[in-house]
């Protein structure tokens, strides 16, 4: 869901104020306009929902087996899935900034084609960077992802709007 929030925030800032991030990084999410064939998880009964969470391998087994904790977490998890699964993409102007998409090589829910589809949403440079792991590759690839973000940012020219003037720095 974070990828959608980042994307929509960037779109709103650019559409309303002509401000753009120096680089947009998104992770583990099909392009917003890419039609998903995935089952809607937010409507599943609790036992099936927990089963799907287990298959995704992002929630520790100790948490899934703790009924009291799951009673607290389940509404929040469902809310996240509801927001993500009911999001409706509205076509708009392409972002002018570079866009990098991160994905897991063994992510069975987010295919490589759906990651490449993000390219249609930017006029800037585009890159897909794949890592070993499933949808939650970030858990084991944190340092590699941070390194890619830092390298991507260090290559960019930062542009800031200040008092109507555009200031560029390297």
Short mmCIF file of N, CA and C in Angstrom, two decimals:
data_model
loop_
_atom_site.label_atom_id
_atom_site.label_comp_id
_atom_site.label_asym_id
_atom_site.label_seq_id
_atom_site.Cartn_x
_atom_site.Cartn_y
_atom_site.Cartn_z
N UNK A 1 0.82 -1.19 0.00
CA UNK A 1 0.00 0.00 0.00
C UNK A 1 0.86 1.26 0.00
N UNK A 2 2.06 1.15 0.55
CA UNK A 2 2.95 2.31 0.60
C UNK A 2 3.30 2.83 -0.78
N UNK A 3 3.43 1.92 -1.75
CA UNK A 3 3.73 2.34 -3.12
C UNK A 3 2.61 3.20 -3.68
N UNK A 4 1.37 2.82 -3.42
CA UNK A 4 0.23 3.61 -3.90
C UNK A 4 0.19 4.98 -3.23
N UNK A 5 0.45 5.01 -1.94
CA UNK A 5 0.45 6.29 -1.21
C UNK A 5 1.54 7.20 -1.75
N UNK A 6 2.74 6.66 -1.96
CA UNK A 6 3.84 7.46 -2.49
C UNK A 6 3.52 7.97 -3.89
N UNK A 7 2.99 7.09 -4.73
CA UNK A 7 2.64 7.46 -6.10
C UNK A 7 1.57 8.55 -6.13
N UNK A 8 0.50 8.37 -5.38
CA UNK A 8 -0.59 9.35 -5.39
C UNK A 8 -0.15 10.68 -4.77
N UNK A 9 0.70 10.62 -3.77
CA UNK A 9 1.23 11.85 -3.18
C UNK A 9 2.05 12.60 -4.22
N UNK A 10 2.92 11.90 -4.93
CA UNK A 10 3.73 12.52 -5.98
C UNK A 10 2.84 13.10 -7.08
N UNK A 11 1.81 12.37 -7.47
CA UNK A 11 0.88 12.87 -8.50
C UNK A 11 0.17 14.13 -8.06
N UNK A 12 -0.30 14.15 -6.82
CA UNK A 12 -1.01 15.32 -6.31
C UNK A 12 -0.08 16.53 -6.23
N UNK A 13 1.11 16.33 -5.72
CA UNK A 13 2.06 17.44 -5.62
C UNK A 13 2.42 17.99 -7.00
N UNK A 14 2.59 17.10 -7.95
CA UNK A 14 2.94 17.55 -9.29
C UNK A 14 1.73 18.18 -9.98
N UNK A 15 0.59 17.56 -9.87
CA UNK A 15 -0.60 18.07 -10.53
C UNK A 15 -1.06 19.42 -10.00
N UNK A 16 -0.97 19.63 -8.71
CA UNK A 16 -1.49 20.86 -8.10
C UNK A 16 -0.43 21.95 -7.94
N UNK A 17 0.82 21.56 -7.73
CA UNK A 17 1.85 22.54 -7.39
C UNK A 17 3.09 22.48 -8.29
N UNK A 18 3.10 21.56 -9.25
CA UNK A 18 4.25 21.36 -10.14
C UNK A 18 5.52 21.02 -9.36
N UNK A 19 5.36 20.37 -8.23
CA UNK A 19 6.49 19.89 -7.44
C UNK A 19 6.62 18.39 -7.67
N UNK A 20 7.84 17.94 -7.86
CA UNK A 20 8.06 16.52 -8.12
C UNK A 20 9.20 16.03 -7.24
N UNK A 21 9.10 14.78 -6.79
CA UNK A 21 10.24 14.25 -6.03
C UNK A 21 11.46 14.16 -6.94
N UNK A 22 12.63 14.19 -6.35
CA UNK A 22 13.83 14.05 -7.18
C UNK A 22 13.93 12.63 -7.72
N UNK A 23 13.27 11.69 -7.04
CA UNK A 23 13.26 10.29 -7.49
C UNK A 23 12.14 9.60 -6.71
N UNK A 24 11.32 8.82 -7.40
CA UNK A 24 10.27 8.06 -6.73
C UNK A 24 10.68 6.58 -6.70
N UNK A 25 10.67 6.00 -5.51
CA UNK A 25 10.98 4.59 -5.32
C UNK A 25 9.72 3.91 -4.80
N UNK A 26 9.32 2.83 -5.43
CA UNK A 26 8.19 2.03 -4.97
C UNK A 26 8.62 0.58 -4.89
N UNK A 27 7.90 -0.20 -4.10
CA UNK A 27 8.35 -1.57 -3.86
C UNK A 27 7.19 -2.53 -3.74
N UNK A 28 7.35 -3.70 -4.38
CA UNK A 28 6.44 -4.82 -4.16
C UNK A 28 5.00 -4.58 -4.52
N UNK A 29 4.75 -3.73 -5.52
CA UNK A 29 3.37 -3.42 -5.90
C UNK A 29 3.26 -3.35 -7.41
N UNK A 30 2.24 -4.01 -7.94
CA UNK A 30 1.95 -3.88 -9.36
C UNK A 30 1.64 -2.43 -9.67
N UNK A 31 1.91 -2.02 -10.90
CA UNK A 31 1.58 -0.65 -11.32
C UNK A 31 0.09 -0.41 -11.06
N UNK A 32 -0.26 0.79 -10.65
CA UNK A 32 -1.65 1.08 -10.27
C UNK A 32 -2.67 0.79 -11.37
N UNK A 33 -2.28 0.94 -12.61
CA UNK A 33 -3.20 0.73 -13.72
C UNK A 33 -3.18 -0.71 -14.23
N UNK A 34 -2.32 -1.53 -13.66
CA UNK A 34 -2.18 -2.93 -14.08
C UNK A 34 -3.28 -3.75 -13.42
N UNK A 35 -4.08 -4.43 -14.19
CA UNK A 35 -5.19 -5.19 -13.63
C UNK A 35 -4.67 -6.43 -12.91
N UNK A 36 -5.04 -6.57 -11.67
CA UNK A 36 -4.59 -7.70 -10.86
C UNK A 36 -5.58 -8.86 -10.99
N UNK A 37 -5.03 -10.05 -11.00
CA UNK A 37 -5.87 -11.25 -11.02
C UNK A 37 -5.92 -11.90 -9.64
N UNK A 38 -5.30 -11.24 -8.69
CA UNK A 38 -5.22 -11.76 -7.33
C UNK A 38 -6.59 -11.73 -6.64
N UNK A 39 -6.84 -12.71 -5.82
CA UNK A 39 -8.08 -12.78 -5.05
C UNK A 39 -8.11 -11.63 -4.04
N UNK A 40 -9.29 -11.05 -3.87
CA UNK A 40 -9.45 -10.00 -2.85
C UNK A 40 -9.40 -10.64 -1.47
N UNK A 41 -8.38 -10.29 -0.74
CA UNK A 41 -8.19 -10.91 0.58
C UNK A 41 -9.03 -10.26 1.66
N UNK A 42 -9.33 -8.98 1.50
CA UNK A 42 -9.98 -8.25 2.59
C UNK A 42 -11.38 -8.78 2.91
N UNK A 43 -12.00 -9.52 2.01
CA UNK A 43 -13.35 -10.05 2.22
C UNK A 43 -13.37 -11.49 2.73
N UNK A 44 -12.21 -12.11 2.82
CA UNK A 44 -12.16 -13.51 3.23
C UNK A 44 -12.55 -13.69 4.70
N UNK A 45 -13.13 -14.85 5.03
CA UNK A 45 -13.37 -15.15 6.45
C UNK A 45 -12.03 -15.22 7.19
N UNK A 46 -12.07 -15.04 8.48
CA UNK A 46 -10.84 -14.95 9.28
C UNK A 46 -9.89 -16.11 9.06
N UNK A 47 -10.40 -17.35 9.04
CA UNK A 47 -9.49 -18.50 8.89
C UNK A 47 -8.80 -18.50 7.53
N UNK A 48 -9.51 -18.15 6.47
CA UNK A 48 -8.90 -18.07 5.13
C UNK A 48 -7.95 -16.89 5.04
N UNK A 49 -8.31 -15.78 5.67
CA UNK A 49 -7.46 -14.58 5.68
C UNK A 49 -6.13 -14.91 6.35
N UNK A 50 -6.18 -15.57 7.50
CA UNK A 50 -4.95 -15.97 8.20
C UNK A 50 -4.14 -16.95 7.35
N UNK A 51 -4.82 -17.85 6.65
CA UNK A 51 -4.14 -18.79 5.77
C UNK A 51 -3.38 -18.04 4.67
N UNK A 52 -4.02 -17.06 4.07
CA UNK A 52 -3.38 -16.26 3.01
C UNK A 52 -2.20 -15.46 3.57
N UNK A 53 -2.35 -14.92 4.76
CA UNK A 53 -1.24 -14.21 5.40
C UNK A 53 -0.07 -15.15 5.60
N UNK A 54 -0.36 -16.37 6.00
CA UNK A 54 0.69 -17.37 6.20
C UNK A 54 1.41 -17.67 4.88
N UNK A 55 0.65 -17.80 3.80
CA UNK A 55 1.25 -18.07 2.48
C UNK A 55 2.13 -16.92 2.01
N UNK A 56 1.77 -15.70 2.38
CA UNK A 56 2.56 -14.53 1.97
C UNK A 56 3.89 -14.46 2.70
N UNK A 57 4.00 -15.11 3.84
CA UNK A 57 5.24 -15.20 4.61
C UNK A 57 5.74 -13.86 5.13
N UNK A 58 4.82 -12.95 5.39
CA UNK A 58 5.23 -11.66 5.93
C UNK A 58 4.88 -11.46 7.39
N UNK A 59 4.05 -12.35 7.91
CA UNK A 59 3.63 -12.27 9.31
C UNK A 59 4.22 -13.47 10.05
N UNK A 60 4.96 -13.22 11.11
CA UNK A 60 5.57 -14.34 11.84
C UNK A 60 4.52 -15.35 12.32
N UNK A 61 4.87 -16.61 12.27
CA UNK A 61 3.95 -17.68 12.69
C UNK A 61 3.49 -17.50 14.13
N UNK A 62 4.38 -17.00 15.00
CA UNK A 62 4.00 -16.78 16.40
C UNK A 62 2.86 -15.78 16.51
N UNK A 63 2.85 -14.79 15.63
CA UNK A 63 1.78 -13.79 15.63
C UNK A 63 0.49 -14.42 15.11
N UNK A 64 0.58 -15.17 14.01
CA UNK A 64 -0.61 -15.80 13.43
C UNK A 64 -1.26 -16.79 14.39
N UNK A 65 -0.48 -17.41 15.26
CA UNK A 65 -1.03 -18.39 16.21
C UNK A 65 -1.51 -17.77 17.51
N UNK A 66 -1.26 -16.48 17.71
CA UNK A 66 -1.68 -15.81 18.93
C UNK A 66 -3.05 -15.17 18.69
N UNK A 67 -4.10 -15.82 19.16
CA UNK A 67 -5.47 -15.36 18.89
C UNK A 67 -5.74 -13.95 19.41
N UNK A 68 -5.22 -13.63 20.60
CA UNK A 68 -5.45 -12.29 21.17
C UNK A 68 -4.79 -11.22 20.32
N UNK A 69 -3.56 -11.48 19.91
CA UNK A 69 -2.84 -10.51 19.08
C UNK A 69 -3.51 -10.37 17.71
N UNK A 70 -3.92 -11.49 17.13
CA UNK A 70 -4.58 -11.44 15.82
C UNK A 70 -5.92 -10.71 15.90
N UNK A 71 -6.59 -10.81 17.03
CA UNK A 71 -7.85 -10.08 17.20
C UNK A 71 -7.61 -8.56 17.13
N UNK A 72 -6.46 -8.14 17.62
CA UNK A 72 -6.10 -6.72 17.57
C UNK A 72 -5.62 -6.34 16.16
N UNK A 73 -4.81 -7.20 15.55
CA UNK A 73 -4.20 -6.88 14.26
C UNK A 73 -5.13 -7.07 13.06
N UNK A 74 -6.03 -8.02 13.14
CA UNK A 74 -6.86 -8.37 11.99
C UNK A 74 -7.61 -7.17 11.39
N UNK A 75 -8.27 -6.34 12.17
CA UNK A 75 -8.96 -5.19 11.56
C UNK A 75 -8.00 -4.23 10.85
N UNK A 76 -6.82 -4.05 11.38
CA UNK A 76 -5.84 -3.16 10.76
C UNK A 76 -5.31 -3.76 9.46
N UNK A 77 -5.02 -5.05 9.49
CA UNK A 77 -4.55 -5.72 8.28
C UNK A 77 -5.62 -5.70 7.19
N UNK A 78 -6.86 -5.97 7.59
CA UNK A 78 -7.96 -5.93 6.62
C UNK A 78 -8.12 -4.52 6.03
N UNK A 79 -7.96 -3.52 6.87
CA UNK A 79 -8.08 -2.13 6.38
C UNK A 79 -7.00 -1.83 5.34
N UNK A 80 -5.79 -2.29 5.57
CA UNK A 80 -4.71 -2.10 4.60
C UNK A 80 -5.04 -2.81 3.28
N UNK A 81 -5.47 -4.06 3.38
CA UNK A 81 -5.82 -4.80 2.17
C UNK A 81 -7.02 -4.16 1.47
N UNK A 82 -7.99 -3.68 2.23
CA UNK A 82 -9.16 -3.04 1.62
C UNK A 82 -8.74 -1.81 0.84
N UNK A 83 -7.92 -0.98 1.44
CA UNK A 83 -7.46 0.24 0.76
C UNK A 83 -6.70 -0.09 -0.51
N UNK A 84 -5.83 -1.07 -0.45
CA UNK A 84 -5.04 -1.45 -1.60
C UNK A 84 -5.88 -2.14 -2.68
N UNK A 85 -6.75 -3.03 -2.26
CA UNK A 85 -7.52 -3.82 -3.23
C UNK A 85 -8.69 -3.08 -3.84
N UNK A 86 -9.13 -1.99 -3.21
CA UNK A 86 -10.26 -1.24 -3.77
C UNK A 86 -9.81 0.07 -4.41
N UNK A 87 -8.51 0.31 -4.44
CA UNK A 87 -7.96 1.51 -5.08
C UNK A 87 -8.37 1.52 -6.56
N UNK A 88 -8.77 2.68 -7.03
CA UNK A 88 -9.15 2.84 -8.43
C UNK A 88 -8.19 3.83 -9.07
N UNK A 89 -7.46 3.35 -10.05
CA UNK A 89 -6.51 4.21 -10.77
C UNK A 89 -7.28 5.14 -11.71
N UNK A 90 -6.90 6.40 -11.70
CA UNK A 90 -7.46 7.37 -12.63
C UNK A 90 -6.30 7.90 -13.49
N UNK A 91 -6.42 7.75 -14.81
CA UNK A 91 -5.34 8.22 -15.68
C UNK A 91 -5.02 9.69 -15.44
N UNK A 92 -3.78 10.02 -15.60
CA UNK A 92 -3.34 11.39 -15.40
C UNK A 92 -1.99 11.62 -16.06
N UNK A 93 -1.49 12.79 -15.83
CA UNK A 93 -0.21 13.20 -16.40
C UNK A 93 0.92 12.34 -15.83
N UNK A 94 1.85 11.97 -16.69
CA UNK A 94 3.01 11.20 -16.25
C UNK A 94 3.89 12.05 -15.34
N UNK A 95 4.50 11.42 -14.37
CA UNK A 95 5.43 12.12 -13.49
C UNK A 95 6.72 12.42 -14.25
N UNK A 96 7.35 13.56 -13.97
CA UNK A 96 8.58 13.90 -14.68
C UNK A 96 9.84 13.33 -14.04
N UNK A 97 9.69 12.68 -12.90
CA UNK A 97 10.87 12.25 -12.13
C UNK A 97 11.29 10.82 -12.48
N UNK A 98 12.52 10.49 -12.14
CA UNK A 98 12.96 9.10 -12.26
C UNK A 98 12.12 8.21 -11.35
N UNK A 99 11.91 6.99 -11.78
CA UNK A 99 11.10 6.04 -11.02
C UNK A 99 11.82 4.71 -10.97
N UNK A 100 12.05 4.21 -9.77
CA UNK A 100 12.65 2.90 -9.58
C UNK A 100 11.65 2.02 -8.85
N UNK A 101 11.47 0.81 -9.36
CA UNK A 101 10.55 -0.16 -8.78
C UNK A 101 11.35 -1.35 -8.28
N UNK A 102 11.16 -1.72 -7.02
CA UNK A 102 11.81 -2.86 -6.42
C UNK A 102 10.83 -4.02 -6.36
N UNK A 103 11.34 -5.22 -6.56
CA UNK A 103 10.49 -6.40 -6.48
C UNK A 103 11.29 -7.62 -6.08
N UNK A 104 10.56 -8.64 -5.63
CA UNK A 104 11.18 -9.89 -5.24
C UNK A 104 11.09 -10.91 -6.37
N UNK A 105 12.19 -11.56 -6.64
CA UNK A 105 12.22 -12.56 -7.72
C UNK A 105 11.25 -13.71 -7.49
N UNK A 106 10.96 -14.04 -6.25
CA UNK A 106 10.05 -15.13 -5.95
C UNK A 106 8.69 -14.64 -5.45
N UNK A 107 8.34 -13.40 -5.76
CA UNK A 107 7.03 -12.85 -5.37
C UNK A 107 5.99 -13.41 -6.33
N UNK A 108 5.11 -14.27 -5.82
CA UNK A 108 4.10 -14.91 -6.67
C UNK A 108 2.87 -14.03 -6.87
N UNK A 109 2.75 -12.96 -6.11
CA UNK A 109 1.58 -12.08 -6.24
C UNK A 109 1.84 -10.88 -7.13
N UNK A 110 3.09 -10.46 -7.24
CA UNK A 110 3.44 -9.27 -8.03
C UNK A 110 4.44 -9.71 -9.08
N UNK A 111 3.95 -9.87 -10.31
CA UNK A 111 4.79 -10.36 -11.39
C UNK A 111 5.70 -9.29 -11.96
N UNK A 112 6.72 -9.72 -12.64
CA UNK A 112 7.70 -8.80 -13.23
C UNK A 112 7.05 -7.89 -14.26
N UNK A 113 6.12 -8.41 -15.06
CA UNK A 113 5.43 -7.56 -16.04
C UNK A 113 4.68 -6.43 -15.36
N UNK A 114 4.08 -6.73 -14.20
CA UNK A 114 3.32 -5.69 -13.49
C UNK A 114 4.23 -4.64 -12.88
N UNK A 115 5.48 -5.01 -12.58
CA UNK A 115 6.45 -4.04 -12.10
C UNK A 115 6.91 -3.14 -13.24
N UNK A 116 7.15 -3.74 -14.40
CA UNK A 116 7.57 -2.96 -15.58
C UNK A 116 6.48 -2.01 -16.06
N UNK A 117 5.23 -2.30 -15.75
CA UNK A 117 4.12 -1.44 -16.17
C UNK A 117 4.19 -0.05 -15.53
N UNK A 118 4.93 0.10 -14.44
CA UNK A 118 5.11 1.42 -13.82
C UNK A 118 5.77 2.40 -14.79
N UNK A 119 6.51 1.90 -15.76
CA UNK A 119 7.23 2.78 -16.70
C UNK A 119 6.28 3.72 -17.43
N UNK A 120 5.05 3.29 -17.64
CA UNK A 120 4.07 4.12 -18.33
C UNK A 120 3.67 5.35 -17.52
N UNK A 121 4.06 5.41 -16.26
CA UNK A 121 3.62 6.49 -15.38
C UNK A 121 4.67 7.57 -15.15
N UNK A 122 5.79 7.46 -15.86
CA UNK A 122 6.84 8.47 -15.73
C UNK A 122 7.40 8.84 -17.09
N UNK A 123 7.81 10.09 -17.21
CA UNK A 123 8.56 10.55 -18.38
C UNK A 123 10.05 10.56 -18.07
N UNK A 124 10.41 10.26 -16.83
CA UNK A 124 11.80 10.26 -16.41
C UNK A 124 12.43 8.89 -16.61
N UNK A 125 13.69 8.78 -16.24
CA UNK A 125 14.37 7.48 -16.31
C UNK A 125 13.63 6.45 -15.47
N UNK A 126 13.69 5.20 -15.91
CA UNK A 126 12.94 4.14 -15.25
C UNK A 126 13.82 2.92 -15.05
N UNK A 127 13.64 2.25 -13.90
CA UNK A 127 14.41 1.04 -13.61
C UNK A 127 13.58 0.10 -12.74
N UNK A 128 13.67 -1.19 -13.04
CA UNK A 128 13.15 -2.23 -12.16
C UNK A 128 14.36 -2.93 -11.56
N UNK A 129 14.38 -3.04 -10.26
CA UNK A 129 15.48 -3.71 -9.57
C UNK A 129 14.90 -4.89 -8.80
N UNK A 130 15.32 -6.09 -9.15
CA UNK A 130 14.81 -7.30 -8.52
C UNK A 130 15.80 -7.85 -7.50
N UNK A 131 15.25 -8.41 -6.43
CA UNK A 131 16.06 -8.97 -5.35
C UNK A 131 15.61 -10.39 -5.08
N UNK A 132 16.53 -11.20 -4.55
CA UNK A 132 16.15 -12.54 -4.10
C UNK A 132 15.11 -12.41 -3.00
N UNK A 133 14.08 -13.21 -3.10
CA UNK A 133 13.07 -13.23 -2.04
C UNK A 133 11.67 -13.11 -2.58
N UNK A 134 10.71 -13.27 -1.66
CA UNK A 134 9.31 -13.20 -2.02
C UNK A 134 8.79 -11.76 -1.88
N UNK A 135 7.51 -11.61 -1.64
CA UNK A 135 6.93 -10.28 -1.51
C UNK A 135 7.59 -9.46 -0.40
N UNK A 136 8.07 -10.14 0.60
CA UNK A 136 8.70 -9.46 1.74
C UNK A 136 10.22 -9.55 1.67
N UNK A 137 10.75 -9.44 0.47
CA UNK A 137 12.20 -9.49 0.26
C UNK A 137 12.93 -8.44 1.08
N UNK A 138 12.26 -7.35 1.40
CA UNK A 138 12.88 -6.27 2.17
C UNK A 138 13.42 -6.75 3.52
N UNK A 139 12.77 -7.75 4.10
CA UNK A 139 13.20 -8.25 5.41
C UNK A 139 14.64 -8.76 5.37
N UNK A 140 15.02 -9.39 4.25
CA UNK A 140 16.36 -9.95 4.15
C UNK A 140 17.29 -9.13 3.26
N UNK A 141 16.74 -8.19 2.52
CA UNK A 141 17.53 -7.43 1.55
C UNK A 141 17.60 -5.94 1.91
N UNK A 142 17.36 -5.61 3.16
CA UNK A 142 17.28 -4.22 3.60
C UNK A 142 18.51 -3.41 3.20
N UNK A 143 19.69 -3.91 3.45
CA UNK A 143 20.91 -3.16 3.15
C UNK A 143 21.09 -2.97 1.64
N UNK A 144 20.77 -3.99 0.87
CA UNK A 144 20.89 -3.88 -0.59
C UNK A 144 19.90 -2.85 -1.14
N UNK A 145 18.70 -2.83 -0.61
CA UNK A 145 17.70 -1.86 -1.06
C UNK A 145 18.15 -0.44 -0.68
N UNK A 146 18.60 -0.27 0.55
CA UNK A 146 19.09 1.05 0.98
C UNK A 146 20.23 1.50 0.08
N UNK A 147 21.12 0.61 -0.25
CA UNK A 147 22.24 0.94 -1.13
C UNK A 147 21.74 1.40 -2.50
N UNK A 148 20.74 0.72 -3.06
CA UNK A 148 20.19 1.12 -4.36
C UNK A 148 19.51 2.49 -4.28
N UNK A 149 18.81 2.75 -3.19
CA UNK A 149 18.17 4.06 -3.03
C UNK A 149 19.23 5.15 -2.95
N UNK A 150 20.23 4.94 -2.12
CA UNK A 150 21.29 5.95 -1.98
C UNK A 150 22.03 6.18 -3.29
N UNK A 151 22.33 5.12 -4.02
CA UNK A 151 22.99 5.26 -5.31
C UNK A 151 22.11 6.00 -6.30
N UNK A 152 20.82 5.67 -6.31
CA UNK A 152 19.89 6.35 -7.20
C UNK A 152 19.79 7.83 -6.90
N UNK A 153 19.75 8.17 -5.63
CA UNK A 153 19.66 9.58 -5.24
C UNK A 153 20.95 10.33 -5.52
N UNK A 154 22.09 9.67 -5.34
CA UNK A 154 23.37 10.35 -5.55
C UNK A 154 23.58 10.68 -7.02
N UNK A 155 22.93 9.95 -7.92
CA UNK A 155 23.07 10.22 -9.36
C UNK A 155 22.10 11.29 -9.84
N UNK A 156 21.18 11.66 -9.02
CA UNK A 156 20.14 12.60 -9.46
C UNK A 156 20.55 14.04 -9.22
N UNK A 157 20.05 14.90 -10.08
CA UNK A 157 20.15 16.32 -9.84
C UNK A 157 18.93 16.71 -9.05
N UNK A 158 19.14 17.28 -7.89
CA UNK A 158 18.00 17.68 -7.06
C UNK A 158 17.51 19.04 -7.51
N UNK A 159 16.21 19.14 -7.64
CA UNK A 159 15.59 20.39 -8.03
C UNK A 159 14.66 20.84 -6.92
N UNK A 160 14.81 22.06 -6.51
CA UNK A 160 13.94 22.60 -5.46
C UNK A 160 13.29 23.87 -5.98
N UNK A 161 12.03 24.05 -5.66
CA UNK A 161 11.35 25.29 -5.98
C UNK A 161 11.50 26.21 -4.78
N UNK A 162 12.01 27.38 -5.01
CA UNK A 162 12.20 28.33 -3.91
C UNK A 162 11.79 29.72 -4.37
N UNK A 163 10.69 30.17 -3.85
CA UNK A 163 10.25 31.54 -4.18
C UNK A 163 10.05 31.75 -5.66
N UNK A 164 9.57 30.76 -6.37
CA UNK A 164 9.32 30.91 -7.81
C UNK A 164 10.56 30.64 -8.65
N UNK A 165 11.73 30.58 -8.04
CA UNK A 165 12.95 30.29 -8.80
C UNK A 165 13.27 28.83 -8.68
N UNK A 166 13.87 28.29 -9.67
CA UNK A 166 14.29 26.89 -9.62
C UNK A 166 15.78 26.85 -9.33
N UNK A 167 16.14 26.15 -8.30
CA UNK A 167 17.53 26.03 -7.89
C UNK A 167 17.93 24.59 -8.12
N UNK A 168 19.00 24.36 -8.83
CA UNK A 168 19.47 22.99 -9.08
C UNK A 168 20.81 22.80 -8.39
N UNK A 169 20.93 21.64 -7.79
CA UNK A 169 22.22 21.32 -7.15
C UNK A 169 22.57 19.88 -7.50
N UNK A 170 23.83 19.56 -7.45
CA UNK A 170 24.27 18.18 -7.70
C UNK A 170 24.71 17.54 -6.43
#
